mmCIF file of C-alpha atoms and ligand atoms in Angstrom:
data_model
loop_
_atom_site.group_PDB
_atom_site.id
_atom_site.type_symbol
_atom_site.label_atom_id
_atom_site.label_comp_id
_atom_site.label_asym_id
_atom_site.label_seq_id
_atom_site.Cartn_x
_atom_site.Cartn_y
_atom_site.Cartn_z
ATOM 1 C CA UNK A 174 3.782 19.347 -13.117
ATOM 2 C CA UNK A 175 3.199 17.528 -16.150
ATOM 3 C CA UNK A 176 -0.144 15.044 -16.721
ATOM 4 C CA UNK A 177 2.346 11.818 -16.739
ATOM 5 C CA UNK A 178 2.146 9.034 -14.137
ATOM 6 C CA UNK A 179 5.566 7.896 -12.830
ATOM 7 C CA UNK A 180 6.126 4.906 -11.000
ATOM 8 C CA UNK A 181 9.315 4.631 -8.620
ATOM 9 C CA UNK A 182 10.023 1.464 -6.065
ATOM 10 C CA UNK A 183 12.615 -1.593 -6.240
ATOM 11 C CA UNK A 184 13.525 -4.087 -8.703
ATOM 12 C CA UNK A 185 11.121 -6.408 -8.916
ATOM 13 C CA UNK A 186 8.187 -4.067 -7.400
ATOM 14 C CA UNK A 187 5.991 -4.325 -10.491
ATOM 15 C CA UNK A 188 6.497 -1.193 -12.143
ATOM 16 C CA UNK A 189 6.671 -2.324 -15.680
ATOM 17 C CA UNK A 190 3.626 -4.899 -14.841
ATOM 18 C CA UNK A 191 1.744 -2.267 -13.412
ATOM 19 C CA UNK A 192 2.347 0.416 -15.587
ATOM 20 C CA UNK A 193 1.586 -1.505 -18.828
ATOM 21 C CA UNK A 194 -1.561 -2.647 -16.935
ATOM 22 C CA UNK A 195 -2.403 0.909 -16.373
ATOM 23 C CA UNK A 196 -1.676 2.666 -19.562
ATOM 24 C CA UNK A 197 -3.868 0.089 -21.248
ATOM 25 C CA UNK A 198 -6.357 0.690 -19.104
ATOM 26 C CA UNK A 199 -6.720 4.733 -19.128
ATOM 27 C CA UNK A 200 -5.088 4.821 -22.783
ATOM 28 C CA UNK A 201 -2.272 6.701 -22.008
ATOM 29 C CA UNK A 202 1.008 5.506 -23.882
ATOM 30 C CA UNK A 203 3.767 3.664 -21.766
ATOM 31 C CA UNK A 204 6.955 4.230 -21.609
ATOM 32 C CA UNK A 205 9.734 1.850 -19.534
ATOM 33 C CA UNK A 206 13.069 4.261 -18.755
ATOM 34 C CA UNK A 207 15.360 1.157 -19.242
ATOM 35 C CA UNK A 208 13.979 0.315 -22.341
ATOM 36 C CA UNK A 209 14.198 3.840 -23.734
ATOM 37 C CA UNK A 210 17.559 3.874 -22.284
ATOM 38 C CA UNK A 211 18.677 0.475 -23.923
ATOM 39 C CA UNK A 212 17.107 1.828 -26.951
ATOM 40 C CA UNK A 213 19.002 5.463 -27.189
ATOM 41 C CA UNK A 214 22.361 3.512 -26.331
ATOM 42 C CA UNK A 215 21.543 0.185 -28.902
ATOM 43 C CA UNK A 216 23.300 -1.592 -25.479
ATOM 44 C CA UNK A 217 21.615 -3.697 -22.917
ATOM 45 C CA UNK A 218 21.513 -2.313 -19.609
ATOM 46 C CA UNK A 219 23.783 -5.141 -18.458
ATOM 47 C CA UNK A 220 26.734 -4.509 -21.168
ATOM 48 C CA UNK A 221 26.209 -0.351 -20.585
ATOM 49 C CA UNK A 222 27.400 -1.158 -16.274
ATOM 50 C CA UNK A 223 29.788 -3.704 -17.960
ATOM 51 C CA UNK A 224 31.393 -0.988 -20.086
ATOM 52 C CA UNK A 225 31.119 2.409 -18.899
ATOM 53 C CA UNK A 226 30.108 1.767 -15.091
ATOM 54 C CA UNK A 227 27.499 2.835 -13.033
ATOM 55 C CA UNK A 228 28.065 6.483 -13.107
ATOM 56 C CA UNK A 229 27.539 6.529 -16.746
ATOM 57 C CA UNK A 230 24.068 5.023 -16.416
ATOM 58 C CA UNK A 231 23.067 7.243 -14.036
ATOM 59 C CA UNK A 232 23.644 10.091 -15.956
ATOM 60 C CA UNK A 233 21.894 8.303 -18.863
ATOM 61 C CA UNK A 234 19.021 8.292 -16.337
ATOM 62 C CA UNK A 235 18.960 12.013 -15.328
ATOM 63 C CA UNK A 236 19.342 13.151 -19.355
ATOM 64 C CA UNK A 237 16.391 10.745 -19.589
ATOM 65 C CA UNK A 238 13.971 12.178 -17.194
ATOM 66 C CA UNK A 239 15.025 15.568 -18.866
ATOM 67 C CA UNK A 240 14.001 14.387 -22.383
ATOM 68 C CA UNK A 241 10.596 13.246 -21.067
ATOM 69 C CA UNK A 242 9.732 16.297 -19.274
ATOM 70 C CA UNK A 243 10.149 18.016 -22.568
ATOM 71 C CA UNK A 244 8.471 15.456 -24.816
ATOM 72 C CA UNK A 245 5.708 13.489 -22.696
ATOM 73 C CA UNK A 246 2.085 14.118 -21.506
ATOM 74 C CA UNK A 247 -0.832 11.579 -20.790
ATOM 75 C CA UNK A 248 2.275 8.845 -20.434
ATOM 76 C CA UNK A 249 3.280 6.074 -17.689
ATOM 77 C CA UNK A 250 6.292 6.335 -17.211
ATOM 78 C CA UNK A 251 7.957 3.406 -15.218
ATOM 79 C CA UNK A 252 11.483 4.013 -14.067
ATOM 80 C CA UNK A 253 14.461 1.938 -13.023
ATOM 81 C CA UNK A 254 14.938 1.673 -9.550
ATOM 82 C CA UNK A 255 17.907 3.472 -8.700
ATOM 83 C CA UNK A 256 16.058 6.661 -10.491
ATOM 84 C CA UNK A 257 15.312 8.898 -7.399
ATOM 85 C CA UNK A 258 18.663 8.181 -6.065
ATOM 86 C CA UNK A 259 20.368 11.284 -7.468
ATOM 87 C CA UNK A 260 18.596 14.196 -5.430
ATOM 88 C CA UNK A 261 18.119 15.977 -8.928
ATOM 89 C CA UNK A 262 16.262 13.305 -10.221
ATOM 90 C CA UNK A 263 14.110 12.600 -7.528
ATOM 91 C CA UNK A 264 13.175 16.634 -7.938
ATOM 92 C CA UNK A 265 12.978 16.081 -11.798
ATOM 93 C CA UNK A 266 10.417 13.396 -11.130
ATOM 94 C CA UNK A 267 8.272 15.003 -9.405
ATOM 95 C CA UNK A 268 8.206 17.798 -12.437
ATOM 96 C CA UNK A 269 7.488 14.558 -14.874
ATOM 97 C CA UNK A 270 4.565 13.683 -13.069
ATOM 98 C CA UNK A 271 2.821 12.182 -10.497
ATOM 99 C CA UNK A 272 5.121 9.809 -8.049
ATOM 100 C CA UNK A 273 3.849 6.736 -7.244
ATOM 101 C CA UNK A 274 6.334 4.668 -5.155
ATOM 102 C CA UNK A 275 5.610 0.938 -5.361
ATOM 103 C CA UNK A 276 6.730 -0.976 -2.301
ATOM 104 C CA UNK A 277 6.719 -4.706 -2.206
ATOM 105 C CA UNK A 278 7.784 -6.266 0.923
ATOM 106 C CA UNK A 279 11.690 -7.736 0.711
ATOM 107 C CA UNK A 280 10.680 -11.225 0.912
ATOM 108 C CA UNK A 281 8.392 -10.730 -1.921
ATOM 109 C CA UNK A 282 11.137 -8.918 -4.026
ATOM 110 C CA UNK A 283 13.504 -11.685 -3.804
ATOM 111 C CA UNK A 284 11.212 -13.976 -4.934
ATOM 112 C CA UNK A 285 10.535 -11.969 -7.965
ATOM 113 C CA UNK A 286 14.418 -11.410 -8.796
ATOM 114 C CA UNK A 287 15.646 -14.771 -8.103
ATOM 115 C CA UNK A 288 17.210 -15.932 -11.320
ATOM 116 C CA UNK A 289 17.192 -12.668 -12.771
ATOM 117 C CA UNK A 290 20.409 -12.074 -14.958
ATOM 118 C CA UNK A 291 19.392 -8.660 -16.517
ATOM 119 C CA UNK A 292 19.928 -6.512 -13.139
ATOM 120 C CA UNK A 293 23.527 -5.856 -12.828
ATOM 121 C CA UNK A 294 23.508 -4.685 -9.095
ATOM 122 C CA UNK A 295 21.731 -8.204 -8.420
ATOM 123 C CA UNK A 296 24.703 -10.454 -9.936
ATOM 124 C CA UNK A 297 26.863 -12.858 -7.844
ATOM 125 C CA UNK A 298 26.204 -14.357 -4.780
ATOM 126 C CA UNK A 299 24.577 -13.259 -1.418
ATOM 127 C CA UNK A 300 21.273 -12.181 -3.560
ATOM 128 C CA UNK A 301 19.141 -11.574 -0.053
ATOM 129 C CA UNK A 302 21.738 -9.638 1.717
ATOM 130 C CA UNK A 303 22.291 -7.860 -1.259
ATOM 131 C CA UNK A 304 18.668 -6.498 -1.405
ATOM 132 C CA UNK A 305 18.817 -6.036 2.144
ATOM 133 C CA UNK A 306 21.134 -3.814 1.770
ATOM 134 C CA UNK A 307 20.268 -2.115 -1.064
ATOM 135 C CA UNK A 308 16.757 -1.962 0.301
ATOM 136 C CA UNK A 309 17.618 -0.344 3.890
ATOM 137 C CA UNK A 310 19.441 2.227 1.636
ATOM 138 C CA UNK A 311 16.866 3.133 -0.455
ATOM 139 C CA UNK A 312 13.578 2.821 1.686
ATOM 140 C CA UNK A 313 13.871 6.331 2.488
ATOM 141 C CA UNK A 314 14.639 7.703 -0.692
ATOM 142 C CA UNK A 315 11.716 6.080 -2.571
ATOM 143 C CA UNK A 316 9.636 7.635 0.085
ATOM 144 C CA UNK A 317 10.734 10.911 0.021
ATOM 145 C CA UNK A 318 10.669 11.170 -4.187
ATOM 146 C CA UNK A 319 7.189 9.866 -4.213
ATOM 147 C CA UNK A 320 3.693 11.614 -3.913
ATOM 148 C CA UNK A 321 2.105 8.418 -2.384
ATOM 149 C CA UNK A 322 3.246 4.991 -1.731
ATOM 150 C CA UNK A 323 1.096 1.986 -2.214
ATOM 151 C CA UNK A 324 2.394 -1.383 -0.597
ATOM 152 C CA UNK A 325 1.506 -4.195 -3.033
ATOM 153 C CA UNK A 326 1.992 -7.106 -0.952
ATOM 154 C CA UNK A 327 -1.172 -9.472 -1.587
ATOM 155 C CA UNK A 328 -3.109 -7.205 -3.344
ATOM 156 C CA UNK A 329 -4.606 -7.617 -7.489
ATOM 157 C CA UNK A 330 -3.518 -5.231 -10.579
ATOM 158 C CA UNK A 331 -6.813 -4.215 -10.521
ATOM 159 C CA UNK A 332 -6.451 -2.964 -6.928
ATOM 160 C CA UNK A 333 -3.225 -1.173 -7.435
ATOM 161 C CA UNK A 334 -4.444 0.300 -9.999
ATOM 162 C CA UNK A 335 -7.711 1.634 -8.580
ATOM 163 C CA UNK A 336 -5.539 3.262 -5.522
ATOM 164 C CA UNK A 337 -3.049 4.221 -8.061
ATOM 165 C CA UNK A 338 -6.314 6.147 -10.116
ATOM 166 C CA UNK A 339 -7.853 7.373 -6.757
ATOM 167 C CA UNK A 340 -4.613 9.481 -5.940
ATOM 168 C CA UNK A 341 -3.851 10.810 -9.420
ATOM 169 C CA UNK A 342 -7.582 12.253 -9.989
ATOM 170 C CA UNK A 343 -7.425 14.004 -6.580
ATOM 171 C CA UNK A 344 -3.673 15.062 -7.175
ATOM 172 C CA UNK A 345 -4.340 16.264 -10.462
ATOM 173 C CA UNK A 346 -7.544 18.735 -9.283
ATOM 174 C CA UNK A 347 -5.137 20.005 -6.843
ATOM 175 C CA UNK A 348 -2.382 20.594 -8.562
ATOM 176 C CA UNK A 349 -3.657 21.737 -12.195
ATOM 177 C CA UNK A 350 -1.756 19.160 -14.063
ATOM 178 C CA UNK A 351 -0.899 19.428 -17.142
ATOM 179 C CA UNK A 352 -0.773 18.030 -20.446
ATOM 180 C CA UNK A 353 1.169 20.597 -22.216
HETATM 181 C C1 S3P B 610 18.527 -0.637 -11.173
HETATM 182 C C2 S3P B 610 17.282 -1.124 -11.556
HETATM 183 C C3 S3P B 610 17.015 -1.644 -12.906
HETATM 184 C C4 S3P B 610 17.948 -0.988 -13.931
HETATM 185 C C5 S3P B 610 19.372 -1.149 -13.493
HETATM 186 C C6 S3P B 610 19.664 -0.524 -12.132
HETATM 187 C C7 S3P B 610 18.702 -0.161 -9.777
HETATM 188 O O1 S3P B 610 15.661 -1.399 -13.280
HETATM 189 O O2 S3P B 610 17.640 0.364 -14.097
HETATM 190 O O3 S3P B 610 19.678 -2.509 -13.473
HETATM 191 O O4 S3P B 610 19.700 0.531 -9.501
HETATM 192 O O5 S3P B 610 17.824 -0.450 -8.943
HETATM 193 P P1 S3P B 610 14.373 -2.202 -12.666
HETATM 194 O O6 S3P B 610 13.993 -1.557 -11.388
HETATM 195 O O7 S3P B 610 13.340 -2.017 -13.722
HETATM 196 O O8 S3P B 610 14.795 -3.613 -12.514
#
C-alpha cells in the first residue's frame, strides 16, 4: 500500500473540502480525480457523459487510479463518487492508499447538491429520489472499498480531520506504508 490518503463517499460528502483541508494541514500535495480527469481530457466532466457516456468515464477513472498508483506518495487523493463502483477500482484503491469513506447523511447531501449543474447523474428533475436511489445503491459499496468510515453529519473540519489522522497513523504502523 502506498503512503497516499484517499477519500471515497457521495457527491456532496466533502471530499474535495476535506481533502484540501487536510493536505494543507500535513503538507502532503492534493490531488482531486475529476479535476485530473477534466484536465487529461481538456473536457468538463459534464460534456465527457454528454459525449462519450458513462462507460467512457469510468474507464477514465480506473486508468486514473492506475496512473496514481504509479506516480503518487505523501498525496490526498479525493475521488469522484462513483470511483469504488467498478470492483477493480475499489481493489485499486485500496493499493493507492488509505480508504477513508466519507458519509454524510442523505438529507445533508441534498442540501449540498441542490443547484448543482456540474454532476451529470444529478440533472433533471426528482433530485431527492434520485440520491435516494443512487444512495441505497451505493451505501454498501462505499463501505466495503473503504478502510474506515467517518460520518460527518454535525461535526468541524478540524474534527474530521483529527479522526481522519487518528486512523491513518495507526493504519500506517500496521501496515508499513509506503512512500515509494
Ligand atoms: C459522480 C461523481 C462526481 C463525478 C461525476 C460522477 C458519481 O464527482 O465524478 O459527476 O458517479 O457519483 P463528485 O463526487 O466529486 O461530485
Amino acid at each position: 500500500m502506498k503512503n497516499n490518503i484517499v477519500l471515497i463517499g457521495f457527491m456532496g460528502s466533502g471530499k474535495t473540502s476535506v481533502g484540501k483541508r487536510l493536505a494543507g494541514k500535513i503538507k502532503y500535495k492534493f490531488i482531486d480525480t475529476d479535476e485530473w480527469i477534466e484536465k487529461t481530457e481538456k473536457m468538463k466532466i459534464s460534456e465527457i457523459f454528454e459525449k462519450h457516456g458513462e462507460e467512457y468515464f469510468r474507464n477514465l477513472e480506473t486508468n486514473t487510479i492506475k496512473e496514481l498508483i504509479s506516480s503518487t506518495k505523501s498525496t490526498i487523493i479525493s475521488t469522484g463518487g462513483g470511483m469504488p463502483l467498478r470492483e477493480c477500482n475499489a481493489r485499486l484503491l485500496k493499493e493507492l492508499g488509505v480508504v477513508i469513506y466519507l458519509k454524510a447523511s442523505e438529507e445533508i447531501t441534498i442540501k449540498r447538491v441542490k443547484g448543482d449543474t456540474t454532476r451529470p447523474l444529478l440533472a433533471g428533475d426528482n433530485l431527492e429520489e434520485r440520491v435516494n436511489r443512487l444512495l441505497t445503491e451505493r451505501m454498501p459499496v462505499y463501505e466495503a472499498a473503504a478502510h474506515k468510515k467517518i460520518i460527518t453529519d454535525n461535526i468541524s473540519f478540524e474534527l474530521i480531520i483529527e479522526e481522519i489522522m487518528k486512523y491513518y497513523s495507526e493504519a500506517a504502523f500496521f501496515s508499513g506504508a509506503s512512500g515509494n
